[in-house]
Amino acid sequence: MVGLTIVVGMVTILLGIIEAVQQQSHQNEESIAQVKQKYYREQKAWLNGEDLH
């Protein structure tokens, strides 16, 4: 019975860690998407001869 409790506890901890990693990964993807969007917007402005400042 103690062994089962330990196993359930370990699985719960691992699931928590996996959830945290997935959330961080999602935040990183959003940050990368924002940087890409800014880059493409600036590139388009530069190609069109617009003032970037």
PDB file of C-alpha atoms in Angstrom:
ATOM      1  CA  MET A   1       0.000   0.000   0.000  1.00  0.00           C
ATOM      2  CA  VAL A   2       2.855   2.385   0.779  1.00  0.00           C
ATOM      3  CA  GLY A   3       4.489   1.494  -2.547  1.00  0.00           C
ATOM      4  CA  LEU A   4       1.298   2.340  -4.423  1.00  0.00           C
ATOM      5  CA  THR A   5       1.083   5.705  -2.641  1.00  0.00           C
ATOM      6  CA  ILE A   6       4.676   6.483  -3.621  1.00  0.00           C
ATOM      7  CA  VAL A   7       4.024   5.557  -7.255  1.00  0.00           C
ATOM      8  CA  VAL A   8       0.877   7.702  -7.396  1.00  0.00           C
ATOM      9  CA  GLY A   9       2.784  10.608  -5.835  1.00  0.00           C
ATOM     10  CA  MET A  10       5.620  10.288  -8.346  1.00  0.00           C
ATOM     11  CA  VAL A  11       3.195  10.181 -11.278  1.00  0.00           C
ATOM     12  CA  THR A  12       1.424  13.286  -9.958  1.00  0.00           C
ATOM     13  CA  ILE A  13       4.735  15.144  -9.649  1.00  0.00           C
ATOM     14  CA  LEU A  14       5.800  14.091 -13.153  1.00  0.00           C
ATOM     15  CA  LEU A  15       2.480  15.252 -14.624  1.00  0.00           C
ATOM     16  CA  GLY A  16       2.939  18.613 -12.891  1.00  0.00           C
ATOM     17  CA  ILE A  17       6.435  18.950 -14.346  1.00  0.00           C
ATOM     18  CA  ILE A  18       5.199  18.048 -17.834  1.00  0.00           C
ATOM     19  CA  GLU A  19       2.410  20.639 -17.558  1.00  0.00           C
ATOM     20  CA  ALA A  20       4.883  23.335 -16.492  1.00  0.00           C
ATOM     21  CA  VAL A  21       7.209  22.516 -19.402  1.00  0.00           C
ATOM     22  CA  GLN A  22       4.331  22.640 -21.867  1.00  0.00           C
ATOM     23  CA  GLN A  23       3.223  26.043 -20.568  1.00  0.00           C
ATOM     24  CA  GLN A  24       6.771  27.410 -20.869  1.00  0.00           C
ATOM     25  CA  SER A  25       7.024  26.015 -24.393  1.00  0.00           C
ATOM     26  CA  HIS A  26       3.760  27.726 -25.333  1.00  0.00           C
ATOM     27  CA  GLN A  27       5.013  31.041 -23.931  1.00  0.00           C
ATOM     28  CA  ASN A  28       8.243  30.662 -25.912  1.00  0.00           C
ATOM     29  CA  GLU A  29       6.295  29.982 -29.109  1.00  0.00           C
ATOM     30  CA  GLU A  30       4.220  33.115 -28.550  1.00  0.00           C
ATOM     31  CA  SER A  31       7.362  35.190 -27.991  1.00  0.00           C
ATOM     32  CA  ILE A  32       8.957  33.814 -31.164  1.00  0.00           C
ATOM     33  CA  ALA A  33       5.787  34.567 -33.133  1.00  0.00           C
ATOM     34  CA  GLN A  34       5.810  38.167 -31.895  1.00  0.00           C
ATOM     35  CA  VAL A  35       9.449  38.632 -32.895  1.00  0.00           C
ATOM     36  CA  LYS A  36       8.778  37.140 -36.339  1.00  0.00           C
ATOM     37  CA  GLN A  37       5.764  39.401 -36.810  1.00  0.00           C
ATOM     38  CA  LYS A  38       7.803  42.474 -35.912  1.00  0.00           C
ATOM     39  CA  TYR A  39      10.631  41.366 -38.233  1.00  0.00           C
ATOM     40  CA  TYR A  40       8.306  40.843 -41.198  1.00  0.00           C
ATOM     41  CA  ARG A  41       6.528  44.140 -40.543  1.00  0.00           C
ATOM     42  CA  GLU A  42       9.870  45.992 -40.489  1.00  0.00           C
ATOM     43  CA  GLN A  43      11.122  44.111 -43.551  1.00  0.00           C
ATOM     44  CA  LYS A  44       7.968  45.011 -45.473  1.00  0.00           C
ATOM     45  CA  ALA A  45       8.294  48.660 -44.431  1.00  0.00           C
ATOM     46  CA  TRP A  46      11.936  48.701 -45.494  1.00  0.00           C
ATOM     47  CA  LEU A  47      11.126  47.161 -48.887  1.00  0.00           C
ATOM     48  CA  ASN A  48       8.416  49.766 -49.379  1.00  0.00           C
ATOM     49  CA  GLY A  49      10.849  52.537 -48.504  1.00  0.00           C
ATOM     50  CA  GLU A  50       8.964  53.583 -45.397  1.00  0.00           C
ATOM     51  CA  ASP A  51      10.649  55.334 -42.507  1.00  0.00           C
ATOM     52  CA  LEU A  52      11.077  52.856 -39.639  1.00  0.00           C
ATOM     53  CA  HIS A  53      11.547  55.513 -36.966  1.00  0.00           C
TER      54      HIS A  53
END
